[in-house]
Short mmCIF file of C-alpha atoms and ligand atoms in Angstrom, two decimals:
data_model
loop_
_atom_site.label_atom_id
_atom_site.label_comp_id
_atom_site.label_asym_id
_atom_site.label_seq_id
_atom_site.Cartn_x
_atom_site.Cartn_y
_atom_site.Cartn_z
CA UNK F 1 -19.61 -6.15 1.62
CA UNK F 2 -19.10 -2.40 1.55
CA UNK F 3 -15.91 -1.03 0.54
CA UNK F 4 -14.31 -4.51 0.03
CA UNK F 5 -17.15 -5.40 -2.43
CA UNK F 6 -16.55 -2.21 -4.20
CA UNK F 7 -12.83 -3.14 -4.74
CA UNK F 8 -13.81 -6.63 -5.96
CA UNK F 9 -16.34 -5.09 -8.56
CA UNK F 10 -13.62 -2.62 -9.75
CA UNK F 11 -10.77 -5.14 -9.90
CA UNK F 12 -13.07 -7.58 -11.83
CA UNK F 13 -14.22 -4.80 -14.16
CA UNK F 14 -10.48 -4.39 -15.01
CA UNK F 15 -10.06 -8.05 -15.67
CA UNK F 16 -8.29 -9.24 -12.58
CA UNK F 17 -8.97 -12.69 -11.10
CA UNK F 18 -10.07 -12.36 -7.38
CA UNK F 19 -9.70 -14.08 -4.01
CA UNK F 20 -12.57 -13.08 -1.86
CA UNK F 21 -12.12 -13.19 1.97
CA UNK F 22 -14.88 -12.61 4.71
CA UNK F 23 -16.80 -14.76 7.14
CA UNK F 24 -20.14 -15.05 5.18
CA UNK F 25 -19.38 -17.70 2.58
CA UNK F 26 -22.83 -17.32 0.97
CA UNK F 27 -22.26 -13.57 0.16
CA UNK F 28 -18.91 -14.31 -1.09
CA UNK F 29 -19.99 -16.94 -3.30
CA UNK F 30 -22.99 -14.96 -4.77
CA UNK F 31 -20.55 -12.10 -5.45
CA UNK F 32 -17.91 -14.47 -7.07
CA UNK F 33 -20.47 -16.01 -9.25
CA UNK F 34 -21.95 -12.78 -10.45
CA UNK F 35 -18.44 -11.27 -11.44
CA UNK F 36 -17.37 -14.61 -13.06
CA UNK F 37 -20.33 -14.27 -15.24
CA UNK F 38 -20.50 -10.76 -15.88
CA UNK F 39 -16.67 -10.06 -16.33
CA UNK F 40 -15.28 -13.34 -17.28
CA UNK F 41 -12.65 -13.37 -14.41
CA UNK F 42 -11.74 -16.30 -12.15
CA UNK F 43 -12.88 -15.85 -8.43
CA UNK F 44 -11.87 -18.04 -5.46
CA UNK F 45 -13.79 -17.85 -2.22
CA UNK F 46 -11.82 -18.18 1.06
CA UNK F 47 -14.46 -17.97 3.95
CA UNK F 48 -12.41 -16.98 7.19
CA UNK F 49 -12.83 -15.28 10.49
CA UNK F 50 -9.99 -12.84 10.93
CA UNK F 51 -10.65 -13.06 14.59
CA UNK F 52 -8.95 -16.34 14.54
CA UNK F 53 -5.12 -16.09 14.93
CA UNK F 54 -4.67 -18.84 12.57
CA UNK F 55 -6.80 -17.41 9.66
CA UNK F 56 -3.97 -15.39 7.84
CA UNK F 57 -1.92 -18.50 7.67
CA UNK F 58 -4.98 -20.39 6.31
CA UNK F 59 -5.67 -17.60 3.78
CA UNK F 60 -2.12 -17.60 2.52
CA UNK F 61 -1.95 -21.36 2.38
CA UNK F 62 -5.24 -21.39 0.50
CA UNK F 63 -3.64 -18.96 -2.23
CA UNK F 64 -0.41 -21.14 -2.35
CA UNK F 65 -2.64 -24.41 -2.91
CA UNK F 66 -4.64 -22.65 -5.59
CA UNK F 67 -1.28 -21.55 -7.20
CA UNK F 68 -2.53 -17.89 -6.93
CA UNK F 69 0.23 -15.21 -6.83
CA UNK F 70 -1.40 -12.34 -5.30
CA UNK F 71 -0.56 -9.18 -7.22
CA UNK F 72 -2.55 -6.85 -4.90
CA UNK F 73 -3.48 -7.46 -1.32
CA UNK F 74 -6.39 -5.18 -0.05
CA UNK F 75 -6.57 -5.42 3.72
CA UNK F 76 -10.13 -3.87 3.99
CA UNK F 77 -11.93 -5.94 6.71
CA UNK F 78 -12.31 -3.64 9.75
CA UNK F 79 -14.73 -3.46 12.75
CA UNK F 80 -15.51 -1.09 15.43
CA UNK F 81 -17.64 -0.61 18.31
CA UNK F 82 -19.05 2.82 19.05
CA UNK F 83 -19.23 4.06 22.59
CA UNK F 84 -17.01 4.88 25.72
CA UNK F 85 -13.90 2.63 25.80
CA UNK F 86 -14.70 1.59 29.38
CA UNK F 87 -17.83 -0.02 28.16
CA UNK F 88 -16.50 -1.88 25.25
CA UNK F 89 -16.93 -5.65 26.09
CA UNK F 90 -13.64 -7.32 26.58
CA UNK F 91 -14.44 -9.90 23.80
CA UNK F 92 -15.13 -7.15 21.36
CA UNK F 93 -12.09 -5.31 22.25
CA UNK F 94 -10.02 -8.38 21.43
CA UNK F 95 -11.83 -8.98 18.00
CA UNK F 96 -11.29 -5.23 16.98
CA UNK F 97 -7.52 -5.56 17.62
CA UNK F 98 -7.41 -8.98 15.97
CA UNK F 99 -9.28 -7.99 12.67
CA UNK F 100 -7.91 -4.22 12.21
CA UNK F 101 -4.46 -4.78 13.59
CA UNK F 102 -3.24 -8.35 13.68
CA UNK F 103 -4.93 -9.63 10.60
CA UNK F 104 -3.57 -6.78 8.76
CA UNK F 105 0.01 -7.05 9.92
CA UNK F 106 -0.01 -10.88 9.49
CA UNK F 107 -1.44 -10.91 6.02
CA UNK F 108 0.74 -7.91 5.01
CA UNK F 109 3.81 -9.77 6.40
CA UNK F 110 2.81 -13.19 4.53
CA UNK F 111 2.17 -11.83 1.13
CA UNK F 112 4.83 -9.30 1.29
CA UNK F 113 7.70 -11.78 1.16
CA UNK F 114 6.46 -13.35 -2.18
CA UNK F 115 5.82 -9.87 -3.67
CA UNK F 116 9.44 -8.72 -2.83
CA UNK F 117 10.86 -12.09 -4.41
CA UNK F 118 8.69 -11.31 -7.65
CA UNK F 119 9.96 -7.70 -7.38
CA UNK F 120 6.30 -6.47 -7.81
CA UNK F 121 2.95 -6.00 -6.11
CA UNK F 122 0.82 -3.69 -4.17
CA UNK F 123 -0.72 -3.59 -0.71
CA UNK F 124 -3.59 -1.47 -0.18
CA UNK F 125 -4.38 -0.83 3.53
CA UNK F 126 -7.72 0.58 4.37
CA UNK F 127 -7.23 2.97 7.30
CA UNK F 128 -9.37 6.03 8.11
CA UNK F 129 -9.48 9.59 8.73
CA UNK F 130 -10.34 8.61 12.25
CA UNK F 131 -6.62 7.25 12.53
CA UNK F 132 -5.25 10.74 12.42
CA UNK F 133 -6.19 11.44 15.90
CA UNK F 134 -7.98 9.80 18.71
CA UNK F 135 -11.72 10.14 18.25
CA UNK F 136 -13.89 10.33 21.41
CA UNK F 137 -16.32 7.47 21.42
CA UNK F 138 -14.20 5.65 18.99
CA UNK F 139 -11.01 5.46 20.89
CA UNK F 140 -9.96 1.94 20.17
CA UNK F 141 -11.02 2.04 16.49
CA UNK F 142 -9.11 5.22 15.87
CA UNK F 143 -5.99 3.75 17.65
CA UNK F 144 -6.24 0.54 15.41
CA UNK F 145 -6.37 2.75 12.33
CA UNK F 146 -3.26 4.89 13.50
CA UNK F 147 -1.60 1.65 13.42
CA UNK F 148 -2.58 0.66 10.01
CA UNK F 149 -1.50 4.21 8.66
CA UNK F 150 1.82 4.25 10.38
CA UNK F 151 2.67 0.73 9.47
CA UNK F 152 1.89 1.45 5.81
CA UNK F 153 4.00 4.58 5.83
CA UNK F 154 6.96 2.75 7.21
CA UNK F 155 6.69 -0.12 4.64
CA UNK F 156 6.22 2.22 1.80
CA UNK F 157 9.70 3.75 2.61
CA UNK F 158 11.23 0.31 3.48
CA UNK F 159 10.15 -1.19 0.28
CA UNK F 160 10.64 1.57 -2.27
CA UNK F 161 13.53 -0.06 -3.95
CA UNK F 162 11.80 -3.37 -4.23
CA UNK F 163 9.04 -2.68 -6.71
CA UNK F 164 6.39 -3.43 -4.02
CA UNK F 165 4.02 -0.58 -3.22
CA UNK F 166 2.38 0.00 0.09
CA UNK F 167 -0.40 2.59 0.59
CA UNK F 168 -2.82 3.64 3.31
CA UNK F 169 -6.23 4.80 2.23
CA UNK F 170 -7.97 6.92 4.69
CA UNK F 171 -11.61 7.55 4.04
CA UNK F 172 -14.02 9.73 6.00
CA UNK F 173 -17.61 8.46 6.21
CA UNK F 174 -18.71 6.07 3.67
CA UNK F 175 -22.09 4.60 3.10
CA UNK F 176 -21.85 0.95 4.13
CA UNK F 177 -23.18 -1.23 6.72
CA UNK F 178 -20.32 -0.36 8.92
CA UNK F 179 -22.13 2.01 11.16
CA UNK F 180 -25.00 -0.46 11.77
CA UNK F 181 -22.46 -3.34 12.50
CA UNK F 182 -20.54 -0.83 15.08
CA UNK F 183 -23.77 0.36 16.87
CA UNK F 184 -23.03 3.93 15.48
CA UNK F 185 -25.96 5.85 14.28
CA UNK F 186 -25.01 7.29 10.73
CA UNK F 187 -28.09 9.61 11.08
CA UNK F 188 -25.93 11.65 13.58
CA UNK F 189 -22.80 11.97 11.64
CA UNK F 190 -21.80 15.73 11.05
CA UNK F 191 -19.94 15.46 7.89
CA UNK F 192 -21.17 14.24 4.46
CA UNK F 193 -21.14 10.50 3.63
CA UNK F 194 -19.53 9.34 0.51
CA UNK F 195 -20.11 6.24 -1.74
CA UNK F 196 -17.62 3.39 -1.77
CA UNK F 197 -16.65 4.12 -5.52
CA UNK F 198 -14.93 7.30 -4.20
CA UNK F 199 -12.62 5.16 -2.10
CA UNK F 200 -11.82 2.76 -4.60
CA UNK F 201 -11.07 5.33 -7.32
CA UNK F 202 -8.92 7.33 -4.93
CA UNK F 203 -6.95 4.21 -3.92
CA UNK F 204 -6.28 3.10 -7.47
CA UNK F 205 -5.10 6.65 -8.54
CA UNK F 206 -3.08 6.82 -5.33
CA UNK F 207 -1.25 3.59 -6.11
CA UNK F 208 -0.64 4.80 -9.68
CA UNK F 209 1.03 8.08 -8.42
CA UNK F 210 2.62 6.07 -5.56
CA UNK F 211 1.07 8.20 -2.80
CA UNK F 212 1.69 7.06 0.93
CA UNK F 213 -1.58 8.24 2.35
CA UNK F 214 -4.76 8.84 0.42
CA UNK F 215 -7.57 11.07 1.43
CA UNK F 216 -10.52 10.41 -1.03
CA UNK F 217 -12.47 13.57 -0.97
CA UNK F 218 -12.03 17.22 -1.01
CA UNK F 219 -13.33 17.46 2.47
CA UNK F 220 -11.14 14.79 3.81
CA UNK F 221 -8.04 16.88 2.40
CA UNK F 222 -9.38 19.97 3.86
CA UNK F 223 -9.81 18.47 7.39
CA UNK F 224 -6.34 16.99 7.27
CA UNK F 225 -4.76 20.38 6.18
CA UNK F 226 -6.91 22.25 8.88
CA UNK F 227 -5.33 20.01 11.56
CA UNK F 228 -2.07 22.14 11.04
CA UNK F 229 -4.10 25.37 11.99
CA UNK F 230 -5.52 24.35 15.43
CA UNK F 231 -4.45 22.99 18.64
CA UNK F 232 -4.41 19.13 19.08
CA UNK F 233 -7.19 19.35 21.79
CA UNK F 234 -9.29 21.11 19.16
CA UNK F 235 -8.62 18.53 16.56
CA UNK F 236 -9.72 15.71 18.99
CA UNK F 237 -12.79 17.69 20.09
CA UNK F 238 -13.70 18.30 16.46
CA UNK F 239 -13.32 14.62 15.46
CA UNK F 240 -15.53 13.78 18.29
CA UNK F 241 -18.14 16.29 17.33
CA UNK F 242 -18.16 15.07 13.41
CA UNK F 243 -18.42 11.39 14.57
CA UNK F 244 -21.30 12.29 17.10
CA UNK F 245 -21.14 8.91 18.74
CA UNK F 246 -22.89 10.12 21.85
CA UNK F 247 -25.82 12.21 20.18
N1 NAP A 1 -17.74 2.92 6.26
C1 NAP A 1 -16.92 3.91 6.55
O1 NAP A 1 -17.46 4.97 6.97
C2 NAP A 1 -15.46 3.87 6.75
C3 NAP A 1 -14.72 4.98 7.03
C4 NAP A 1 -13.22 4.82 7.12
C5 NAP A 1 -12.71 3.62 6.96
N2 NAP A 1 -13.35 2.52 6.89
C6 NAP A 1 -12.69 0.98 6.82
O2 NAP A 1 -13.07 0.46 5.70
C7 NAP A 1 -12.91 -0.80 5.81
C8 NAP A 1 -14.22 -1.56 5.31
O3 NAP A 1 -15.28 -1.05 5.95
P1 NAP A 1 -16.95 -1.05 5.43
O4 NAP A 1 -17.35 0.31 5.53
O5 NAP A 1 -16.87 -1.69 4.17
O6 NAP A 1 -17.46 -2.02 6.45
P2 NAP A 1 -18.55 -3.10 6.24
O7 NAP A 1 -19.51 -2.82 5.26
O8 NAP A 1 -19.09 -3.49 7.65
O9 NAP A 1 -17.82 -4.54 5.73
C9 NAP A 1 -16.82 -5.01 6.59
C10 NAP A 1 -16.42 -6.25 5.65
O10 NAP A 1 -15.36 -6.87 6.52
C11 NAP A 1 -15.72 -8.27 6.80
N3 NAP A 1 -15.35 -8.62 8.05
C12 NAP A 1 -15.76 -8.01 9.38
N4 NAP A 1 -15.39 -8.83 10.16
C13 NAP A 1 -14.64 -9.80 9.78
C14 NAP A 1 -13.91 -11.10 10.39
N5 NAP A 1 -13.89 -11.25 11.53
N6 NAP A 1 -13.35 -11.79 9.42
C15 NAP A 1 -13.31 -11.56 8.14
N7 NAP A 1 -13.98 -10.58 7.59
C16 NAP A 1 -14.67 -9.74 8.45
C17 NAP A 1 -17.17 -8.22 6.59
O11 NAP A 1 -17.69 -9.45 6.08
P3 NAP A 1 -18.29 -10.66 7.04
O12 NAP A 1 -19.27 -9.92 8.10
O13 NAP A 1 -19.17 -11.60 6.19
O14 NAP A 1 -17.22 -11.27 7.65
C18 NAP A 1 -17.48 -7.24 5.46
O15 NAP A 1 -17.39 -7.66 4.02
C19 NAP A 1 -12.84 -1.15 7.28
O16 NAP A 1 -11.42 -1.31 7.55
C20 NAP A 1 -13.25 0.31 7.99
O17 NAP A 1 -12.62 0.52 9.15
C21 NAP A 1 -14.94 2.51 6.83
#
């Protein structure tokens, strides 16, 4: 769904074969069949729950058994829970860390070795503008996205002589089911909401130019730059104001 689906559609349009991963097998199968018919690409479906510690290993094994060499890994699945940190149910807290942090790190680590051995490959990690600072009302989520961003930065540099590219894409608000899934009213947001295509285009452009962090829209770039002009406490308060979790 959401941004991941938009990546799948664009890569299929460019003629790439796909391995689709999420929990909802039926949704993946329907998308896979559509893209196979429309674009003539081969699509494999691997239904997994990334909250499960063993799932990254199973996904890697799935690709090995299907003899798929993953050229581009897109770590896109991500979840959140809007509200005060103290009120996040313990189970939800663990799921957010498992999906956003552990699965991203494990999948990156697993597929990276093969890419380095082949001296080519790309890893697109979907972080968030929210990862640039703590966001009141989204504290845990913003912390997980800081993790994604800093891990990607380090790998970008570590791997620069290997032929493998790692980038962090940091979108602002994007029109997907993410807000509904997180209990965050999108109607309250105090910044424009963009379409998923903006993220995909920026990611592909960023990869081509070998950027480290990609901020898809002009507003995203203005917000990033303006962080240099105000104090940290203003940055954090503004992030909370824009996200408007409590309103
Ligand atoms: N939307 C935004 O405003 C926004 C802004 C900045 C960054 N992002 C980031 O962009 C990424 C994609 O978000 P989105 O907006 O596309 O959200 P979305 O519409 O809610 O889609 C999330 C996708 O992740 C999959 N997923 C969720 N939990 C999973 C699990 N436990 N195991 C496997 N797959 C799982 C979902 O499929 P199933 O439910 O079938 O598993 C779905 O395909 C996330 O990392 C998010 O943090 C989003």
